[in-house]
Tab-separated table of C-alpha atoms in Angstrom:
chain	number	residue	atom	x	y	z
A	1	MET	CA	36.331	6.678	-45.892
A	2	PRO	CA	35.882	10.278	-44.789
A	3	ARG	CA	32.836	12.386	-45.393
A	4	THR	CA	32.976	15.070	-48.036
A	5	GLY	CA	31.326	18.419	-48.495
A	6	ALA	CA	31.815	21.590	-50.488
A	7	TYR	CA	31.773	25.213	-49.380
A	8	GLU	CA	31.606	27.585	-52.313
A	9	SER	CA	32.877	31.143	-52.055
A	10	ALA	CA	34.218	33.830	-54.312
A	11	ARG	CA	37.191	34.003	-51.955
A	12	THR	CA	38.204	30.385	-51.555
A	13	LEU	CA	41.570	29.759	-49.894
A	14	PRO	CA	42.814	26.179	-49.556
A	15	LEU	CA	41.553	22.808	-50.637
A	16	LEU	CA	41.029	20.863	-47.410
A	17	ALA	CA	41.700	17.135	-47.699
A	18	GLY	CA	42.355	14.353	-45.242
A	19	SER	CA	41.625	10.843	-44.106
A	20	GLU	CA	40.899	11.573	-40.436
A	21	PRO	CA	39.542	15.105	-39.906
A	22	ALA	CA	39.628	15.806	-36.159
A	23	ALA	CA	37.201	18.456	-34.937
A	24	ASP	CA	39.420	19.680	-32.102
A	25	LEU	CA	42.338	20.281	-34.476
A	26	LEU	CA	40.204	21.982	-37.102
A	27	ARG	CA	38.667	24.522	-34.703
A	28	PRO	CA	41.704	26.873	-34.697
A	29	LEU	CA	41.809	26.759	-38.496
A	30	SER	CA	38.072	27.409	-38.632
A	31	ARG	CA	38.448	30.439	-36.334
A	32	PHE	CA	41.287	31.812	-38.469
A	33	LEU	CA	39.275	31.426	-41.657
A	34	ALA	CA	36.258	33.090	-40.053
A	35	ASP	CA	38.335	35.992	-38.722
A	36	GLU	CA	39.911	36.549	-42.133
A	37	GLY	CA	36.661	36.107	-44.059
A	38	LEU	CA	38.102	33.120	-45.926
A	39	HIS	CA	36.535	29.805	-46.878
A	40	VAL	CA	37.704	26.360	-47.898
A	41	GLN	CA	36.513	23.727	-50.293
A	42	ALA	CA	36.437	20.351	-48.561
A	43	ILE	CA	37.257	17.129	-50.362
A	44	THR	CA	38.289	13.578	-49.478
A	45	ASP	CA	41.731	12.163	-50.136
A	46	VAL	CA	40.197	9.754	-52.660
A	47	GLU	CA	38.549	12.593	-54.594
A	48	LEU	CA	41.741	14.638	-54.554
A	49	ALA	CA	43.621	11.742	-56.176
A	50	ARG	CA	41.168	11.830	-59.061
A	51	LEU	CA	41.068	15.588	-59.676
A	52	ASP	CA	42.495	17.016	-62.872
A	53	PRO	CA	45.953	18.487	-62.072
A	54	ALA	CA	44.874	21.711	-63.768
A	55	VAL	CA	42.065	22.039	-61.221
A	56	VAL	CA	44.357	21.354	-58.261
A	57	ARG	CA	46.770	24.058	-59.473
A	58	ARG	CA	44.070	26.698	-58.981
A	59	TYR	CA	44.404	26.387	-55.193
A	60	PRO	CA	47.202	28.247	-53.360
A	61	ALA	CA	47.347	25.579	-50.642
A	62	LEU	CA	46.358	22.018	-49.775
A	63	VAL	CA	45.485	21.456	-46.101
A	64	PHE	CA	45.538	17.908	-44.769
A	65	ALA	CA	43.438	17.568	-41.631
A	66	GLY	CA	45.641	14.873	-40.156
A	67	HIS	CA	47.000	11.340	-40.208
A	68	GLN	CA	47.151	11.102	-43.977
A	69	GLU	CA	48.824	7.762	-43.335
A	70	TYR	CA	47.558	5.544	-46.119
A	71	TYR	CA	47.259	6.787	-49.661
A	72	GLU	CA	46.824	5.701	-53.250
A	73	ALA	CA	49.812	6.112	-55.534
A	74	ALA	CA	47.714	8.528	-57.594
A	75	LEU	CA	47.276	10.802	-54.565
A	76	TYR	CA	51.003	10.837	-53.836
A	77	ASP	CA	51.769	11.667	-57.454
A	78	ARG	CA	49.080	14.371	-57.563
A	79	VAL	CA	50.425	16.128	-54.453
A	80	ALA	CA	54.067	15.743	-55.520
A	81	ARG	CA	53.290	17.348	-58.886
A	82	TYR	CA	51.335	20.163	-57.215
A	83	LEU	CA	54.239	20.967	-54.867
A	84	ALA	CA	56.803	20.782	-57.683
A	85	GLN	CA	54.792	23.422	-59.538
A	86	GLY	CA	54.970	25.836	-56.604
A	87	GLY	CA	51.955	24.743	-54.551
A	88	ARG	CA	51.954	24.685	-50.746
A	89	ALA	CA	50.765	22.057	-48.274
A	90	LEU	CA	49.855	22.299	-44.587
A	91	TYR	CA	49.582	19.242	-42.325
A	92	LEU	CA	47.641	19.649	-39.071
A	93	GLN	CA	48.815	16.333	-37.611
A	94	ALA	CA	51.604	13.831	-38.088
A	95	ASN	CA	51.923	10.579	-40.074
A	96	ALA	CA	51.477	11.945	-43.572
A	97	PHE	CA	51.849	9.596	-46.576
A	98	TYR	CA	53.172	6.680	-44.521
A	99	GLY	CA	51.949	3.667	-46.515
A	100	GLU	CA	50.552	2.997	-49.970
A	101	VAL	CA	47.178	1.287	-50.398
A	102	GLU	CA	44.997	0.077	-53.247
A	103	LEU	CA	41.250	0.727	-53.397
A	104	ALA	CA	39.156	-1.790	-55.327
A	105	ASP	CA	35.724	-3.379	-54.950
A	106	ALA	CA	35.045	-1.541	-51.662
A	107	ARG	CA	38.237	-3.026	-50.205
A	108	ILE	CA	41.366	-1.259	-48.994
A	109	THR	CA	44.557	-3.284	-49.424
A	110	ARG	CA	47.809	-2.061	-47.879
A	111	LEU	CA	50.729	-2.374	-50.272
A	112	SER	CA	53.483	-0.973	-48.058
A	113	TYR	CA	54.129	0.607	-44.699
A	114	ARG	CA	56.451	3.278	-46.039
A	115	TYR	CA	58.870	4.212	-48.767
A	116	ARG	CA	62.057	5.908	-47.674
A	117	GLU	CA	63.888	6.352	-50.968
A	118	PRO	CA	65.070	9.717	-52.353
A	119	ASP	CA	62.468	9.618	-55.138
A	120	ARG	CA	59.487	8.519	-53.002
A	121	SER	CA	59.046	8.998	-49.269
A	122	ASP	CA	56.760	10.611	-46.714
A	123	TYR	CA	59.528	13.140	-46.067
A	124	ALA	CA	59.422	14.336	-49.665
A	125	LEU	CA	55.852	15.605	-49.306
A	126	ALA	CA	55.561	16.542	-45.621
A	127	ALA	CA	59.238	17.255	-44.712
A	128	ASN	CA	58.955	14.797	-41.814
A	129	GLY	CA	58.056	11.159	-41.221
A	130	PHE	CA	56.915	8.814	-38.465
A	131	ARG	CA	59.579	8.131	-35.814
A	132	VAL	CA	58.255	6.672	-32.551
A	133	CYS	CA	55.005	6.087	-30.675
A	134	CYS	CA	53.251	4.608	-27.715
A	135	TRP	CA	55.377	5.645	-24.748
A	136	PRO	CA	53.990	5.326	-21.186
A	137	ARG	CA	51.821	8.170	-19.895
A	138	GLY	CA	54.365	8.962	-17.208
A	139	ILE	CA	56.861	10.137	-19.834
A	140	ARG	CA	56.368	13.792	-20.740
A	141	VAL	CA	57.910	14.964	-24.001
A	142	THR	CA	57.996	18.740	-24.442
A	143	TYR	CA	58.825	20.502	-27.684
A	144	ARG	CA	61.314	23.384	-27.323
A	145	VAL	CA	62.066	26.075	-29.885
A	146	ALA	CA	65.426	25.337	-31.491
A	147	GLU	CA	68.420	27.667	-31.380
A	148	GLY	CA	68.523	30.203	-34.204
A	149	VAL	CA	64.829	29.911	-35.058
A	150	PRO	CA	63.808	33.322	-33.572
A	151	GLU	CA	66.428	35.023	-35.753
A	152	ARG	CA	65.751	32.975	-38.873
A	153	LEU	CA	61.938	33.122	-38.611
A	154	PRO	CA	61.196	36.287	-36.611
A	155	TRP	CA	57.527	36.283	-37.649
A	156	LEU	CA	56.928	32.879	-36.069
A	157	LEU	CA	57.210	34.061	-32.462
A	158	ALA	CA	56.360	37.724	-33.001
A	159	GLY	CA	54.281	39.078	-30.135
A	160	THR	CA	54.643	35.944	-28.007
A	161	GLY	CA	57.723	36.891	-26.006
A	162	GLY	CA	59.116	33.438	-26.772
A	163	GLY	CA	62.607	32.554	-27.883
A	164	ALA	CA	64.993	29.631	-28.183
A	165	GLY	CA	64.090	27.002	-25.588
A	166	THR	CA	60.479	28.188	-25.227
A	167	SER	CA	57.967	25.374	-24.874
A	168	LEU	CA	55.726	24.755	-27.879
A	169	GLY	CA	53.581	22.136	-26.180
A	170	ARG	CA	53.825	18.399	-25.614
A	171	ALA	CA	54.120	15.390	-27.893
A	172	LEU	CA	51.234	13.007	-27.261
A	173	GLY	CA	51.181	9.368	-28.293
A	174	GLU	CA	53.339	9.413	-31.403
A	175	VAL	CA	55.661	11.801	-33.184
A	176	ASP	CA	57.341	12.475	-36.505
A	177	ALA	CA	60.856	13.715	-37.138
A	178	VAL	CA	62.640	15.487	-39.978
A	179	ASP	CA	65.548	13.961	-41.872
A	180	LEU	CA	67.864	16.863	-42.557
A	181	GLY	CA	70.461	14.440	-43.897
A	182	GLY	CA	68.744	13.948	-47.209
A	183	LEU	CA	65.079	12.887	-47.284
A	184	SER	CA	63.527	16.150	-46.059
A	185	PRO	CA	63.441	18.793	-48.822
A	186	ALA	CA	66.270	21.302	-49.041
A	187	GLY	CA	65.488	24.346	-46.927
A	188	THR	CA	63.530	22.445	-44.263
A	189	VAL	CA	63.744	24.301	-40.944
A	190	LEU	CA	63.566	22.423	-37.629
A	191	VAL	CA	61.469	24.809	-35.528
A	192	ALA	CA	61.214	22.785	-32.317
A	193	SER	CA	62.187	19.362	-31.043
A	194	GLY	CA	61.847	17.020	-28.099
A	195	THR	CA	63.287	13.657	-27.099
A	196	VAL	CA	61.332	10.516	-26.260
A	197	PRO	CA	63.368	8.565	-23.651
A	198	ARG	CA	63.991	4.867	-23.986
A	199	HIS	CA	60.928	3.168	-22.551
A	200	ARG	CA	61.037	-0.503	-23.601
A	201	GLU	CA	63.809	-3.049	-23.311
A	202	GLU	CA	63.866	-3.558	-27.083
A	203	ASP	CA	64.289	0.168	-27.765
A	204	GLU	CA	67.639	1.230	-29.119
A	205	GLY	CA	67.641	4.404	-27.051
A	206	ALA	CA	66.221	7.902	-26.920
A	207	GLN	CA	64.481	9.038	-30.089
A	208	PRO	CA	64.462	12.662	-31.262
A	209	ALA	CA	61.193	14.117	-32.470
């Protein structure tokens, strides 16, 4: 399980939780917090599942460091309740809330890979869900800003000179996708997308990401 630590400050911003904190992905967030004079309180996913909901509500945001793939039902319920009450969540990597597990007697038992029902799914909490992974290194998948995004979210690209079709980097290894047909929350905006070409004989075809 992940390490835990606490950073106390009179000006605490988010509660930082995750199962696989990656240093390279946390550096930009750390620089932003330092520049703004903000601090976080760090906690593990297991501890977050056991916090009193009234305590969780004190935080304006929950930040998941990445690959929050396997979770206890209590954690899912805690985050779902927090979001329903107006809280915000930020995910720094993909594969959030992909499969339920049970923790008992120092053992982790997987109960499911994923739920994809309207009342319980990874999409409900993170707006997206796992789609495809493990393509050959020779395949390059580039994210491009979607049409209409610069007009709908002018702040997102402000000062960058970018617009529709601008590259937002590459997809590496595995990707998530939104489900605008029903599972992703109402109001979800697809900012950028890319397509992973068919790369194995058993694949059904190209997969959007």
